[in-house]
Coordinates of C-alpha atoms in Angstrom, one line a residue:
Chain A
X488 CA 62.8 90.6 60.0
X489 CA 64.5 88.2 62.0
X490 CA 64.8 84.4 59.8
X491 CA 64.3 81.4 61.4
X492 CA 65.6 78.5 60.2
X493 CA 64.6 74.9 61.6
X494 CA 66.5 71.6 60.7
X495 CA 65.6 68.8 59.8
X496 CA 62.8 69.6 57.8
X497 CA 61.2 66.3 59.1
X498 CA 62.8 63.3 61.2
X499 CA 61.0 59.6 61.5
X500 CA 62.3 57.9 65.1
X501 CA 61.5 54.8 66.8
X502 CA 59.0 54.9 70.0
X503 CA 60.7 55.4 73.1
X504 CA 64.0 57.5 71.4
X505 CA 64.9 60.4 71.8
X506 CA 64.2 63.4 68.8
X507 CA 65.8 66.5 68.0
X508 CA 65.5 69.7 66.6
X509 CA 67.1 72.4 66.0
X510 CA 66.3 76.0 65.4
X511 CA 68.9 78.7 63.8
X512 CA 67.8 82.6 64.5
X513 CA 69.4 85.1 62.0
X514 CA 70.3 87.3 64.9
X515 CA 70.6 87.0 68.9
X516 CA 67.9 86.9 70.3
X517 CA 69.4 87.1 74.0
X518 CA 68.4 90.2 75.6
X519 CA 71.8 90.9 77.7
X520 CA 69.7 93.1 80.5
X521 CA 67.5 90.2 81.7
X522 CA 69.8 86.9 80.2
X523 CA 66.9 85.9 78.8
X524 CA 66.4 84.2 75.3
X525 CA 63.1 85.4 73.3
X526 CA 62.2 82.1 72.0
X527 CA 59.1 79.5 71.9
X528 CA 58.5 76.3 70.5
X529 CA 55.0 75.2 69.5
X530 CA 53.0 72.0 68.6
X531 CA 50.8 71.5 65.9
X532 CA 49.0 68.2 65.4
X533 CA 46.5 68.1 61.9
X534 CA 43.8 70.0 62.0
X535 CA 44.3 72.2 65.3
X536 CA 46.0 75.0 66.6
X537 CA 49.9 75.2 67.8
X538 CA 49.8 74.5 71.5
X539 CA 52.7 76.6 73.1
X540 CA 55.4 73.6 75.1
X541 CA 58.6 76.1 75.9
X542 CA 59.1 80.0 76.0
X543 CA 62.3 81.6 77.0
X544 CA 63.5 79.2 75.3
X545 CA 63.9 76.2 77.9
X546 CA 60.5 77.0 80.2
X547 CA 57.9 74.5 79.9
X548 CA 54.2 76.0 79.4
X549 CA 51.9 74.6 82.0
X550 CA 50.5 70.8 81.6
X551 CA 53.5 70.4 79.5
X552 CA 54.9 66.9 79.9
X553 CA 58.8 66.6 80.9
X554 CA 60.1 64.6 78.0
X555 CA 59.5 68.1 76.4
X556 CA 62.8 70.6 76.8
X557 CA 64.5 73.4 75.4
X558 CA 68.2 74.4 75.2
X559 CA 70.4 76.9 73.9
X560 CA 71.1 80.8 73.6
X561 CA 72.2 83.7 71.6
X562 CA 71.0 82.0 67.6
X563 CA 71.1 78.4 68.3
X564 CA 68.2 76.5 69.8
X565 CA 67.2 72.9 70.6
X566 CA 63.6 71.4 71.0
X567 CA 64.4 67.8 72.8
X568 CA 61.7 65.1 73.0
X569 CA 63.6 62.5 75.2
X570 CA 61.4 59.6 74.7
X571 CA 58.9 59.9 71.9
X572 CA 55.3 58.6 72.2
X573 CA 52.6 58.0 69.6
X574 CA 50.7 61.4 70.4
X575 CA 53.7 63.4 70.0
X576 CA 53.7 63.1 66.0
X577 CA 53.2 66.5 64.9
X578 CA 54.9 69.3 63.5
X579 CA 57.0 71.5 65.6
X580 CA 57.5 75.1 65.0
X581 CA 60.3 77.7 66.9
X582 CA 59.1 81.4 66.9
X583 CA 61.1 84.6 68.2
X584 CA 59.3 87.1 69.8
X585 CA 62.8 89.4 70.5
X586 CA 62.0 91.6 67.5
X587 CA 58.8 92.8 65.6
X588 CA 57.6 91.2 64.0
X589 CA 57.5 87.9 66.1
X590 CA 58.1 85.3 63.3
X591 CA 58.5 81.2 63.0
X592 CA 60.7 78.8 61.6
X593 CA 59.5 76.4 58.8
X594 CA 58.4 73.7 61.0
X595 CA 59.8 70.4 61.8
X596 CA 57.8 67.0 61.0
X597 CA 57.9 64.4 63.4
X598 CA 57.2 60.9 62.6
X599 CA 57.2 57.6 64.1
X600 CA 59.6 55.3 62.9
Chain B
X333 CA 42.9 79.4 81.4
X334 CA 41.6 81.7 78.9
X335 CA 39.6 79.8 75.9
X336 CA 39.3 81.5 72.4
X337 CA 36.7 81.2 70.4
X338 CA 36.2 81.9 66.7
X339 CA 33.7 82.2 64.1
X340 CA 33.1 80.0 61.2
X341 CA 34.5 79.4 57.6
X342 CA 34.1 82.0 55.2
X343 CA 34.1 81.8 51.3
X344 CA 34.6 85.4 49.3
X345 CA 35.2 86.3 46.2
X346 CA 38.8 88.2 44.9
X347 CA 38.6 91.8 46.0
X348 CA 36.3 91.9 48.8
X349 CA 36.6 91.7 52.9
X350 CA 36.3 88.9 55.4
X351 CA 35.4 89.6 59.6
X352 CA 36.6 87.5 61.7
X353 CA 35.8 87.3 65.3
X354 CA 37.1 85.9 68.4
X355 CA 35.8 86.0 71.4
X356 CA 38.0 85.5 75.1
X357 CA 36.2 83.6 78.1
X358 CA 38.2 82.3 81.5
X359 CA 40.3 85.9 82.0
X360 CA 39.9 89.6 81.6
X361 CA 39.8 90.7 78.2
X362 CA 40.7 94.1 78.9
X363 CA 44.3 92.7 80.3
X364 CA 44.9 90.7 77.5
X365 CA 47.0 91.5 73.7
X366 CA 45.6 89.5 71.1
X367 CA 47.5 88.5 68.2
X368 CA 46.3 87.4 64.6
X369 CA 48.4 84.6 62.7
X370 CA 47.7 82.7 59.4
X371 CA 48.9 79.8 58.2
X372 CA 48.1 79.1 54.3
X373 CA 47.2 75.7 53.3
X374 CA 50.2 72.9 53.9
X375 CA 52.7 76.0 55.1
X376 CA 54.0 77.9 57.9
X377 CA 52.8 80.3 60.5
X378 CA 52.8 83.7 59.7
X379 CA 52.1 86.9 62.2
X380 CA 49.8 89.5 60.9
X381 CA 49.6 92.3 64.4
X382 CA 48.5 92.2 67.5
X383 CA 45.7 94.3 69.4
X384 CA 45.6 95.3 73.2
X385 CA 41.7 96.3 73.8
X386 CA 42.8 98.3 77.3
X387 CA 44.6 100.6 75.8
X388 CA 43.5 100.4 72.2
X389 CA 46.9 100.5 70.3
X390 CA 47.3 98.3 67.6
X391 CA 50.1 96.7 65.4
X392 CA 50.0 95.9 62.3
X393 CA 52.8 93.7 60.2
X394 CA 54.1 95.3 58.0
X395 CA 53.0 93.3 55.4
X396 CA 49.5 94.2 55.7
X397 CA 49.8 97.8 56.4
X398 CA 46.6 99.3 54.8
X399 CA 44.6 96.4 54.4
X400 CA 43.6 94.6 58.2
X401 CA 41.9 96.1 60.9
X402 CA 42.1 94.5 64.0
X403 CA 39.3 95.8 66.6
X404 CA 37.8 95.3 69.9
X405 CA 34.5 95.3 71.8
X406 CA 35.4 95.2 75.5
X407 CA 31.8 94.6 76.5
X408 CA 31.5 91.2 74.7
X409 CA 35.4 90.6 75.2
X410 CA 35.8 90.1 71.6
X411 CA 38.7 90.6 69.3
X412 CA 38.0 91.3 65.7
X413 CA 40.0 91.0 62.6
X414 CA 38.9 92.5 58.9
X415 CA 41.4 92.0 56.1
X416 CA 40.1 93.7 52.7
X417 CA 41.5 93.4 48.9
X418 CA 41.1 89.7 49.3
X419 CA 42.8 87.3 46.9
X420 CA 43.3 84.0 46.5
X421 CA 46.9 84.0 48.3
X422 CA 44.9 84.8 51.2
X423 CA 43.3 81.3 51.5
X424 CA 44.6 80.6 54.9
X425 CA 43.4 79.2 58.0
X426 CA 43.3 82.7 60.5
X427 CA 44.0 82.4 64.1
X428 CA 43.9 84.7 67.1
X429 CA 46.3 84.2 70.0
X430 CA 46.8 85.9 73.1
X431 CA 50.3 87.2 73.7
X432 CA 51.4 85.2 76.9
X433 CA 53.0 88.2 79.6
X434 CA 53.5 91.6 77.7
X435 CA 54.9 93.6 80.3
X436 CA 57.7 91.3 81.1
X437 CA 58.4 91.2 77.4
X438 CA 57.0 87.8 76.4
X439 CA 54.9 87.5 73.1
X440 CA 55.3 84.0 73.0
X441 CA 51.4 82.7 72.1
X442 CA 49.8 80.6 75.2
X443 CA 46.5 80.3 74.1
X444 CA 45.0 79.7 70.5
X445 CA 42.0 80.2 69.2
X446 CA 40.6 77.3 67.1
X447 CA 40.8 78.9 63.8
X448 CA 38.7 80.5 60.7
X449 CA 39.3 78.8 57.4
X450 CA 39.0 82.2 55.0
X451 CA 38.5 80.9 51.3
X452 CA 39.5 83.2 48.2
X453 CA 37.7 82.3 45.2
X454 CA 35.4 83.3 42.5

C-alpha cells in the first residue's frame, strides 16, 4: 500500500497568516499518460465528516474558498491556507487515490495562534 | 449535490455483526461508486471498499477480505455495509462516500455521509 506521510503533525498560526502542509507519498503518484497527480486533501472539523477542498492535487472542489490551494507532483505535496480564519481550525488530511487501496496521511492539526 | 444519509449508532457485543445503511438523494444512484471509510476514535481515516450498484462489482480492502459486505438496493438508492466478527478495535465512526468521477480515474471522496458511530463492547 502506498504510505502517506503528512508533516507537521499539528501547526498553531496567527489569524490572517499563511499555514502550511505538507504531504510525502511513498511512491509517484503522477500518472505520466494524463500528467495528472492522484491526490486530495480533505477537511475535518470535530464531530463531522471530511469535506473534500482539492483533488488532482491543486483543483479546488466546488464552494471551496481561494485561500485554499494545492501544489506539487510526483511524492511531494502542499496544502496552502494563505490567510487563515477562525473556521478554518481543523484537521487536514492528504489521501491518494493512484493505487488500491486509496489511503490517507495522518492528519495535520491546525490551530489558531 | 448528492446528500448521504446514514443510520444511527449502534452498540454490539464482541463477535457479532453491525448493518449500516446509507441512503443517496440529489443524483442517480445507479451512476454512483460508494465508498465505506472508518475512522477509530481520536485516529485517522481508513478505506474499507467501495461498491458501484450499476454494475454490482465490489471491492473490498484487503484488510477485511471475508468479513464486510457492502450491498445495494437500487430501488431505495441505498448503499449498505455489514461487517461481522466484531471486536472492540472495530469501535469506529463508519462513513460512506461517493467516489467523485470514476471513469476519468478520480476516487477522490466529494460527498460524505454523516457517519455511524459502531460500538464494540460487552
Amino acid at each position: 500500500d502506498l504510505v502517506m506521510t503528512q508533516s507537521p503533525d499539528s501547526l498553531a498560526v496567527s489569524l490572517g497568516a499563511r499555514a502550511t502542509i505538507n504531504c510525502k507519498s511513498s511512491q509517484s503518484v503522477l500518472y505520466n499518460s494524463n500528467n495528472k497527480n492522484y491526490l486530495a486533501w480533505y477537511q475535518q472539523k470535530p464531530g463531522q465528516p471530511p469535506k473534500l477542498l482539492i483533488y488532482w492535487a491543486s483543483t479546488r472542489d466546488s464552494g471551496v474558498p481561494d485561500r485554499f490551494s494545492g501544489s506539487g507532483s510526483g511524492t511531494d505535496f502542499t496544502l496552502t491556507i494563505s490567510s487563515l480564519q477562525a473556521e478554518d481550525v481543523a484537521v487536514y488530511y492528504c489521501q491518494q487515490y493512484f493505487g488500491t487501496p486509496p489511503t490517507f496521511g495522518q492528519g495535520t492539526k491546525v490551530e489558531i495562534k | 449535490q448528492v446528500q448521504l444519509e446514514q443510520s444511527g449508532a449502534e452498540v454490539k457485543k464482541p463477535g457479532s455483526s453491525v448493518k449500516v445503511s446509507c441512503r443517496a438523494s440529489g443524483g442517480s444512484f445507479s451512476n454512483y461508486s460508494i465508498s465505506w471509510v472508518r475512522q477509530a476514535p481520536g485516529q485517522g481515516l481508513e478505506w474499507m471498499g467501495r461498491i458501484i450498484p450499476m454494475h454490482i462489482i465490489v471491492n473490498y480492502a484487503q484488510k477485511f477480505q471475508g468479513r464486510v459486505t457492502f450491498t445495494a438496493d437500487r430501488s431505495t438508492s441505498t448503499a449498505y455495509m455489514e461487517l461481522s466478527s466484531l471486536r472492540s478495535e472495530d469501535t469506529a465512526v463508519y462513513y460512506c462516500a461517493r467516489d467523485r468521477d470514476p471513469p476519468r480515474g478520480d476516487y477522490s471522496f466529494d460527498s460524505w455521509g454523516q457517519g455511524t458511530l459502531v460500538t464494540v463492547s460487552s
